[in-house]
């Protein structure tokens, strides 16, 4: 924040940080409430859905919709009501006093009476070159989103937490076989989820195993896996590879001000989007580590805008 001149900075009633389904839904509601929200789009305008293909589980699209197309519709709807979408990334904030101070791209100063945080989360990946090359072409970090594209195929999922268990079980609805690849000899997941996985006839667990490479030209056709006890590698022929090694919420710039859980998700007060700082609201995947769906993000975005509107009205009363 040093060196930034806030004396002539623009001041807005609502500044929304992030433009996934949560941020853009907040923008639609805040704009329709005449709050003229400014929306700072962030490094990936449209959020995680920009990297997906067909979205088949968002209500209102009976024939499915491409992720980027859906986010364009969200944007158009927000702009139709006057939301001011701006390129840029919020690089630092000062929430110590009102109006709150935000710095965009390390240079532009913005003042905000309320801030809605919808910065989302990023799936963690193994970091293999072919994993990123084949993302969306057989590699996915969301079984709920993409599992149905793999009917009657053999699939693999890496991870040993609740997400990996839940997604492996979900994949059994479509796949002929699901390999759960875990680097250790015991899962981190809750016992009940482990039991379901271990007792499922379509699931085979490959313990003490790591994924060394993802194979395939245009589409995934296998993995190279390594038994860490013997150091032996082999190929595993699968046509889908799901990564479930955790998510990282994009909340580090709020670290000094907001209560977050041990993995960085912003803590909101029960049944609301209120954070521990008055007038600062959080929604979507920056705050929700359980559901993480576009529709739930949109729902909490709506909550954040309504909470902000009511909070502003209380201040003015
Ligand atoms: P977790 O952090 O719980 O688990 C991540 C898993 O990925 C761990 O098994 C970890 O292995 C493994 N892993 C991490 N990095 C690597 C790597 N580089 N290579 C290979 N494996 C790796 O994340 P989850 O997303 O599963 O869960 C997050 C939180 O959400 C948890 O608190 C969970 O309980 C909760 N959750 C709850 C659900 C529910 O209640 N229905 C559903 C889903 C999640 P290791 O164990 O060796 O560290």
Tab-separated table of C-alpha atoms and ligand atoms in Angstrom:
chain	number	residue	atom	x	y	z
A	1	UNK	CA	0.000	0.000	0.000
A	2	UNK	CA	3.056	2.242	0.369
A	3	UNK	CA	3.457	4.848	-2.329
A	4	UNK	CA	-0.183	4.620	-3.423
A	5	UNK	CA	-2.037	7.916	-3.362
A	6	UNK	CA	-5.618	7.411	-2.159
A	7	UNK	CA	-6.411	11.119	-1.822
A	8	UNK	CA	-8.085	11.342	-5.236
A	9	UNK	CA	-9.120	7.686	-5.501
A	10	UNK	CA	-12.560	6.754	-6.813
A	11	UNK	CA	-14.966	5.733	-4.089
A	12	UNK	CA	-17.673	3.146	-4.705
A	13	UNK	CA	-20.442	1.710	-2.587
A	14	UNK	CA	-19.722	-1.857	-3.632
A	15	UNK	CA	-16.514	-3.277	-5.038
A	16	UNK	CA	-16.641	-6.920	-6.067
A	17	UNK	CA	-13.380	-8.798	-6.396
A	18	UNK	CA	-13.546	-11.697	-8.853
A	19	UNK	CA	-15.828	-12.674	-11.707
A	20	UNK	CA	-16.805	-16.306	-11.412
A	21	UNK	CA	-20.466	-17.235	-10.869
A	22	UNK	CA	-20.326	-15.809	-7.324
A	23	UNK	CA	-18.903	-12.401	-8.244
A	24	UNK	CA	-21.061	-11.921	-11.312
A	25	UNK	CA	-24.233	-12.950	-9.499
A	26	UNK	CA	-23.339	-10.479	-6.745
A	27	UNK	CA	-22.819	-7.898	-9.515
A	28	UNK	CA	-26.266	-8.577	-11.039
A	29	UNK	CA	-27.992	-8.213	-7.673
A	30	UNK	CA	-25.988	-5.171	-6.552
A	31	UNK	CA	-26.505	-3.446	-9.909
A	32	UNK	CA	-30.244	-4.101	-9.815
A	33	UNK	CA	-30.258	-2.609	-6.301
A	34	UNK	CA	-28.828	0.611	-7.816
A	35	UNK	CA	-25.530	0.247	-6.009
A	36	UNK	CA	-23.438	0.700	-9.200
A	37	UNK	CA	-20.962	-2.050	-8.326
A	38	UNK	CA	-17.447	-1.998	-9.697
A	39	UNK	CA	-16.185	-5.482	-10.454
A	40	UNK	CA	-12.467	-6.164	-10.645
A	41	UNK	CA	-12.214	-9.178	-12.890
A	42	UNK	CA	-9.021	-10.832	-11.651
A	43	UNK	CA	-6.470	-12.936	-13.498
A	44	UNK	CA	-9.029	-15.337	-15.005
A	45	UNK	CA	-12.204	-13.432	-15.871
A	46	UNK	CA	-15.106	-15.858	-15.653
A	47	UNK	CA	-13.329	-18.039	-13.106
A	48	UNK	CA	-12.846	-21.796	-13.204
A	49	UNK	CA	-15.732	-22.358	-15.647
A	50	UNK	CA	-13.678	-20.710	-18.355
A	51	UNK	CA	-11.521	-23.850	-18.393
A	52	UNK	CA	-14.422	-26.315	-18.672
A	53	UNK	CA	-16.341	-27.436	-21.728
A	54	UNK	CA	-19.964	-28.542	-21.365
A	55	UNK	CA	-21.789	-27.578	-18.193
A	56	UNK	CA	-24.725	-29.937	-17.865
A	57	UNK	CA	-25.749	-29.433	-14.261
A	58	UNK	CA	-26.559	-25.722	-14.210
A	59	UNK	CA	-30.345	-25.329	-14.092
A	60	UNK	CA	-31.915	-23.480	-16.985
A	61	UNK	CA	-29.762	-25.053	-19.694
A	62	UNK	CA	-31.524	-28.321	-20.564
A	63	UNK	CA	-29.149	-28.972	-23.471
A	64	UNK	CA	-26.051	-27.988	-21.502
A	65	UNK	CA	-23.916	-24.919	-22.117
A	66	UNK	CA	-20.215	-24.361	-22.708
A	67	UNK	CA	-18.534	-22.940	-19.578
A	68	UNK	CA	-17.104	-19.842	-21.349
A	69	UNK	CA	-20.477	-19.159	-23.034
A	70	UNK	CA	-22.270	-19.350	-19.724
A	71	UNK	CA	-19.871	-16.901	-18.131
A	72	UNK	CA	-20.320	-14.500	-21.048
A	73	UNK	CA	-24.056	-14.585	-20.355
A	74	UNK	CA	-23.408	-13.860	-16.658
A	75	UNK	CA	-21.244	-10.894	-17.698
A	76	UNK	CA	-23.777	-9.554	-20.183
A	77	UNK	CA	-26.515	-9.813	-17.573
A	78	UNK	CA	-24.431	-7.906	-15.002
A	79	UNK	CA	-23.517	-5.201	-17.535
A	80	UNK	CA	-27.115	-4.855	-18.672
A	81	UNK	CA	-27.952	-3.495	-15.209
A	82	UNK	CA	-24.936	-1.207	-15.050
A	83	UNK	CA	-22.259	-3.242	-13.302
A	84	UNK	CA	-18.877	-1.762	-14.187
A	85	UNK	CA	-16.558	-4.660	-15.066
A	86	UNK	CA	-12.915	-3.724	-15.097
A	87	UNK	CA	-9.779	-5.545	-16.111
A	88	UNK	CA	-7.176	-5.864	-13.392
A	89	UNK	CA	-6.252	-7.735	-10.308
A	90	UNK	CA	-6.546	-6.588	-6.734
A	91	UNK	CA	-2.993	-6.855	-5.469
A	92	UNK	CA	-3.395	-5.538	-1.928
A	93	UNK	CA	-6.065	-4.312	0.447
A	94	UNK	CA	-6.326	-2.340	3.643
A	95	UNK	CA	-9.447	-3.233	5.598
A	96	UNK	CA	-8.406	-1.443	8.771
A	97	UNK	CA	-10.889	1.429	8.382
A	98	UNK	CA	-13.771	2.544	6.206
A	99	UNK	CA	-13.786	3.277	3.357
A	100	UNK	CA	-11.706	0.230	2.601
A	101	UNK	CA	-8.687	0.610	0.367
A	102	UNK	CA	-7.953	-1.634	-2.576
A	103	UNK	CA	-5.014	-1.464	-4.933
A	104	UNK	CA	-5.470	-2.745	-8.473
A	105	UNK	CA	-2.432	-3.950	-10.424
A	106	UNK	CA	-0.160	-2.444	-7.761
A	107	UNK	CA	-0.937	1.077	-8.926
A	108	UNK	CA	-4.590	2.096	-9.110
A	109	UNK	CA	-6.300	3.078	-5.868
A	110	UNK	CA	-9.960	2.327	-5.232
A	111	UNK	CA	-12.020	3.092	-2.129
A	112	UNK	CA	-14.984	0.928	-1.183
A	113	UNK	CA	-17.783	1.218	1.362
A	114	UNK	CA	-18.351	-2.507	1.043
A	115	UNK	CA	-16.234	-5.232	-0.476
A	116	UNK	CA	-17.570	-8.509	-1.804
A	117	UNK	CA	-14.866	-11.129	-2.087
A	118	UNK	CA	-15.458	-13.722	-4.770
A	119	UNK	CA	-11.906	-14.595	-5.676
A	120	UNK	CA	-12.620	-18.315	-5.985
A	121	UNK	CA	-10.278	-21.198	-5.532
A	122	UNK	CA	-7.864	-22.975	-7.793
A	123	UNK	CA	-7.653	-26.730	-8.033
A	124	UNK	CA	-4.240	-28.035	-7.171
A	125	UNK	CA	-2.555	-30.106	-9.856
A	126	UNK	CA	0.436	-32.420	-9.752
A	127	UNK	CA	2.433	-30.047	-11.942
A	128	UNK	CA	3.244	-32.459	-14.771
A	129	UNK	CA	3.724	-30.986	-18.228
A	130	UNK	CA	1.354	-33.433	-19.941
A	131	UNK	CA	-1.215	-32.978	-17.196
A	132	UNK	CA	-1.646	-29.318	-18.166
A	133	UNK	CA	-1.409	-30.077	-21.908
A	134	UNK	CA	-4.272	-32.580	-21.643
A	135	UNK	CA	-6.418	-30.516	-19.285
A	136	UNK	CA	-9.982	-30.696	-20.626
A	137	UNK	CA	-8.909	-33.548	-22.932
A	138	UNK	CA	-9.206	-36.331	-20.392
A	139	UNK	CA	-7.573	-34.555	-17.448
A	140	UNK	CA	-10.016	-32.899	-15.067
A	141	UNK	CA	-10.112	-31.636	-11.505
A	142	UNK	CA	-13.892	-31.961	-11.228
A	143	UNK	CA	-15.598	-35.351	-11.445
A	144	UNK	CA	-18.988	-33.793	-10.779
A	145	UNK	CA	-18.515	-31.603	-13.846
A	146	UNK	CA	-16.902	-34.044	-16.238
A	147	UNK	CA	-17.579	-37.597	-15.004
A	148	UNK	CA	-20.579	-38.168	-17.265
A	149	UNK	CA	-18.384	-37.829	-20.361
A	150	UNK	CA	-16.608	-41.064	-19.499
A	151	UNK	CA	-19.323	-43.713	-19.726
A	152	UNK	CA	-18.087	-47.315	-19.687
A	153	UNK	CA	-14.453	-46.249	-19.583
A	154	UNK	CA	-11.598	-47.025	-17.201
A	155	UNK	CA	-10.602	-43.965	-15.189
A	156	UNK	CA	-8.092	-42.991	-12.533
A	157	UNK	CA	-8.231	-40.453	-9.757
A	158	UNK	CA	-5.325	-39.299	-7.615
A	159	UNK	CA	-5.708	-38.256	-3.972
A	160	UNK	CA	-6.548	-39.725	-0.606
A	161	UNK	CA	-8.848	-37.124	0.958
A	162	UNK	CA	-12.629	-36.830	1.108
A	163	UNK	CA	-12.775	-35.178	-2.297
A	164	UNK	CA	-10.974	-38.100	-3.939
A	165	UNK	CA	-13.297	-40.580	-2.195
A	166	UNK	CA	-16.428	-38.655	-3.097
A	167	UNK	CA	-15.359	-38.163	-6.690
A	168	UNK	CA	-14.228	-41.798	-7.100
A	169	UNK	CA	-17.658	-42.933	-5.916
A	170	UNK	CA	-19.346	-40.466	-8.236
A	171	UNK	CA	-17.285	-41.729	-11.175
A	172	UNK	CA	-18.454	-45.315	-10.591
A	173	UNK	CA	-21.859	-44.233	-11.900
A	174	UNK	CA	-20.388	-43.920	-15.354
A	175	UNK	CA	-17.049	-45.682	-15.470
A	176	UNK	CA	-16.503	-49.413	-15.909
A	177	UNK	CA	-13.595	-49.191	-13.448
A	178	UNK	CA	-12.032	-46.506	-11.259
A	179	UNK	CA	-8.467	-46.646	-9.954
A	180	UNK	CA	-7.778	-44.547	-6.868
A	181	UNK	CA	-4.086	-43.715	-6.830
A	182	UNK	CA	-2.682	-42.674	-3.477
A	183	UNK	CA	0.893	-41.877	-2.534
A	184	UNK	CA	0.701	-43.448	0.935
A	185	UNK	CA	-0.654	-46.666	2.451
A	186	UNK	CA	-3.593	-45.027	4.195
A	187	UNK	CA	-6.215	-42.477	3.264
A	188	UNK	CA	-6.676	-39.123	4.925
A	189	UNK	CA	-10.427	-39.225	4.186
A	190	UNK	CA	-13.130	-39.802	6.794
A	191	UNK	CA	-13.680	-43.455	7.709
A	192	UNK	CA	-17.152	-43.666	6.255
A	193	UNK	CA	-15.974	-42.427	2.862
A	194	UNK	CA	-12.964	-44.733	2.910
A	195	UNK	CA	-15.188	-47.707	3.676
A	196	UNK	CA	-17.464	-46.927	0.777
A	197	UNK	CA	-14.496	-46.706	-1.569
A	198	UNK	CA	-12.784	-49.820	-0.242
A	199	UNK	CA	-15.976	-51.851	-0.533
A	200	UNK	CA	-16.941	-50.703	-4.002
A	201	UNK	CA	-16.682	-53.415	-6.616
A	202	UNK	CA	-15.734	-50.998	-9.407
A	203	UNK	CA	-12.911	-49.338	-7.449
A	204	UNK	CA	-9.339	-50.587	-7.140
A	205	UNK	CA	-6.964	-48.687	-4.859
A	206	UNK	CA	-3.328	-48.436	-5.889
A	207	UNK	CA	-1.517	-47.710	-2.604
A	208	UNK	CA	1.960	-46.208	-2.330
A	209	UNK	CA	1.690	-45.096	-5.908
A	210	UNK	CA	2.464	-41.835	-7.626
A	211	UNK	CA	1.592	-40.545	-11.071
A	212	UNK	CA	4.740	-39.801	-13.030
A	213	UNK	CA	3.250	-38.848	-16.393
A	214	UNK	CA	0.021	-38.537	-18.347
A	215	UNK	CA	0.004	-40.216	-21.755
A	216	UNK	CA	-1.901	-39.348	-24.900
A	217	UNK	CA	-1.727	-37.283	-28.085
A	218	UNK	CA	-4.993	-35.371	-28.356
A	219	UNK	CA	-6.764	-37.274	-25.572
A	220	UNK	CA	-5.591	-39.112	-22.484
A	221	UNK	CA	-4.911	-42.786	-23.094
A	222	UNK	CA	-2.935	-43.733	-20.015
A	223	UNK	CA	-0.729	-42.851	-17.080
A	224	UNK	CA	2.769	-43.756	-16.030
A	225	UNK	CA	2.585	-44.728	-12.368
A	226	UNK	CA	5.288	-45.611	-9.890
A	227	UNK	CA	5.215	-47.934	-6.904
A	228	UNK	CA	7.143	-45.870	-4.373
A	229	UNK	CA	8.146	-48.956	-2.349
A	230	UNK	CA	9.814	-50.736	-5.263
A	231	UNK	CA	10.508	-47.739	-7.518
A	232	UNK	CA	9.013	-49.692	-10.390
A	233	UNK	CA	7.052	-47.807	-13.012
A	234	UNK	CA	4.347	-49.131	-15.316
A	235	UNK	CA	1.663	-47.866	-17.639
A	236	UNK	CA	-1.962	-47.790	-16.567
A	237	UNK	CA	-4.337	-47.629	-19.552
A	238	UNK	CA	-7.094	-45.168	-18.629
A	239	UNK	CA	-8.967	-42.619	-20.739
A	240	UNK	CA	-9.748	-40.164	-17.968
A	241	UNK	CA	-7.530	-38.806	-15.210
A	242	UNK	CA	-9.051	-36.885	-12.302
A	243	UNK	CA	-6.936	-34.861	-9.933
A	244	UNK	CA	-8.316	-34.513	-6.401
A	245	UNK	CA	-5.387	-33.338	-4.329
A	246	UNK	CA	-7.091	-30.312	-2.827
A	247	UNK	CA	-7.989	-26.760	-3.732
A	248	UNK	CA	-6.325	-23.532	-2.835
A	249	UNK	CA	-8.651	-20.609	-2.156
A	250	UNK	CA	-7.395	-17.354	-3.646
A	251	UNK	CA	-7.542	-15.418	-0.415
A	252	UNK	CA	-3.948	-14.643	0.523
A	253	UNK	CA	-4.310	-10.880	-0.048
A	254	UNK	CA	-6.906	-10.802	2.753
A	255	UNK	CA	-4.746	-12.800	5.147
A	256	UNK	CA	-3.946	-9.884	7.449
A	257	UNK	CA	-7.582	-8.867	7.903
A	258	UNK	CA	-9.973	-11.748	7.598
A	259	UNK	CA	-10.497	-14.899	9.617
A	260	UNK	CA	-9.677	-17.893	7.462
A	261	UNK	CA	-9.622	-21.595	8.249
A	262	UNK	CA	-6.403	-23.587	8.279
A	263	UNK	CA	-6.549	-24.102	4.497
A	264	UNK	CA	-7.245	-20.455	3.725
A	265	UNK	CA	-11.023	-20.457	3.160
A	266	UNK	CA	-12.604	-17.237	4.444
A	267	UNK	CA	-14.829	-17.908	7.430
A	268	UNK	CA	-18.313	-16.433	7.149
A	269	UNK	CA	-20.903	-16.133	9.889
A	270	UNK	CA	-23.589	-18.812	9.900
A	271	UNK	CA	-26.187	-18.539	7.135
A	272	UNK	CA	-24.706	-15.323	5.765
A	273	UNK	CA	-21.802	-13.930	3.806
A	274	UNK	CA	-20.581	-11.710	6.678
A	275	UNK	CA	-16.869	-11.942	7.448
A	276	UNK	CA	-15.253	-10.779	10.676
A	277	UNK	CA	-14.821	-7.289	9.168
A	278	UNK	CA	-17.968	-5.166	8.984
A	279	UNK	CA	-19.011	-4.410	5.426
A	280	UNK	CA	-16.788	-7.094	3.925
A	281	UNK	CA	-18.602	-10.107	2.536
A	282	UNK	CA	-17.339	-13.358	1.056
A	283	UNK	CA	-18.979	-15.807	-1.309
A	284	UNK	CA	-18.275	-18.656	-3.692
A	285	UNK	CA	-15.262	-20.920	-3.594
A	286	UNK	CA	-13.182	-18.415	-1.617
A	287	UNK	CA	-15.459	-19.256	1.293
A	288	UNK	CA	-17.070	-22.631	0.495
A	289	UNK	CA	-14.890	-25.737	0.640
A	290	UNK	CA	-17.762	-28.192	0.748
A	291	UNK	CA	-20.027	-27.758	-2.303
A	292	UNK	CA	-17.854	-25.817	-4.770
A	293	UNK	CA	-20.442	-25.806	-7.564
A	294	UNK	CA	-21.304	-22.985	-9.961
A	295	UNK	CA	-24.864	-22.961	-8.722
A	296	UNK	CA	-23.892	-22.754	-5.048
A	297	UNK	CA	-21.348	-20.043	-5.842
A	298	UNK	CA	-24.052	-18.076	-7.636
A	299	UNK	CA	-26.336	-18.576	-4.630
A	300	UNK	CA	-23.806	-17.245	-2.153
A	301	UNK	CA	-23.006	-14.365	-4.547
A	302	UNK	CA	-26.662	-13.397	-4.366
A	303	UNK	CA	-26.502	-13.617	-0.562
A	304	UNK	CA	-23.416	-11.358	-0.466
A	305	UNK	CA	-25.083	-8.660	-2.584
A	306	UNK	CA	-28.228	-8.713	-0.441
A	307	UNK	CA	-26.123	-8.647	2.748
A	308	UNK	CA	-24.114	-5.687	1.394
A	309	UNK	CA	-27.249	-3.822	0.360
A	310	UNK	CA	-28.859	-4.272	3.790
A	311	UNK	CA	-25.652	-3.409	5.600
A	312	UNK	CA	-25.320	-0.166	3.600
A	313	UNK	CA	-28.952	0.673	4.286
A	314	UNK	CA	-28.354	0.174	8.034
A	315	UNK	CA	-25.344	2.537	7.919
A	316	UNK	CA	-27.404	5.204	6.211
A	317	UNK	CA	-30.416	4.797	8.498
B	1	LIG	P1	-7.280	-32.916	1.443
B	1	LIG	O1	-6.217	-31.906	1.657
B	1	LIG	O2	-8.060	-33.423	2.577
B	1	LIG	O3	-6.639	-34.185	0.726
B	1	LIG	C1	-5.742	-34.045	-0.338
B	1	LIG	C2	-5.233	-35.432	-0.695
B	1	LIG	O4	-4.383	-35.298	-1.828
B	1	LIG	C3	-4.410	-36.082	0.425
B	1	LIG	O5	-4.718	-37.451	0.505
B	1	LIG	C4	-2.984	-35.882	-0.041
B	1	LIG	O6	-2.124	-36.945	0.292
B	1	LIG	C5	-3.126	-35.873	-1.548
B	1	LIG	N1	-2.105	-35.072	-2.166
B	1	LIG	C6	-1.793	-33.763	-1.897
B	1	LIG	N2	-0.801	-33.357	-2.703
B	1	LIG	C7	-0.473	-34.422	-3.458
B	1	LIG	C8	0.489	-34.632	-4.480
B	1	LIG	N3	1.304	-33.653	-4.888
B	1	LIG	N4	0.584	-35.853	-5.039
B	1	LIG	C9	-0.245	-36.853	-4.646
B	1	LIG	N5	-1.190	-36.721	-3.696
B	1	LIG	C10	-1.293	-35.511	-3.126
B	1	LIG	O7	-8.210	-32.257	0.287
B	1	LIG	P2	-9.706	-32.606	-0.106
B	1	LIG	O8	-10.012	-31.756	-1.275
B	1	LIG	O9	-9.893	-34.055	-0.242
B	1	LIG	O10	-10.557	-32.086	1.132
B	1	LIG	C11	-10.475	-30.725	1.571
B	1	LIG	C12	-11.365	-30.514	2.771
B	1	LIG	O11	-12.743	-30.605	2.381
B	1	LIG	C13	-11.178	-31.597	3.844
B	1	LIG	O12	-11.349	-31.008	5.099
B	1	LIG	C14	-12.292	-32.575	3.568
B	1	LIG	O13	-12.670	-33.326	4.704
B	1	LIG	C15	-13.401	-31.635	3.112
B	1	LIG	N6	-14.347	-32.322	2.257
B	1	LIG	C16	-15.489	-32.779	2.830
B	1	LIG	C17	-16.414	-33.458	2.088
B	1	LIG	C18	-17.635	-33.916	2.752
B	1	LIG	O14	-17.740	-33.760	3.957
B	1	LIG	N7	-18.567	-34.482	2.027
B	1	LIG	C19	-16.210	-33.714	0.647
B	1	LIG	C20	-14.954	-33.211	0.150
B	1	LIG	C21	-14.080	-32.554	0.943
B	1	LIG	P3	-1.665	-37.199	1.823
B	1	LIG	O15	-2.844	-37.791	2.504
B	1	LIG	O16	-0.526	-38.140	1.661
B	1	LIG	O17	-1.255	-35.860	2.329
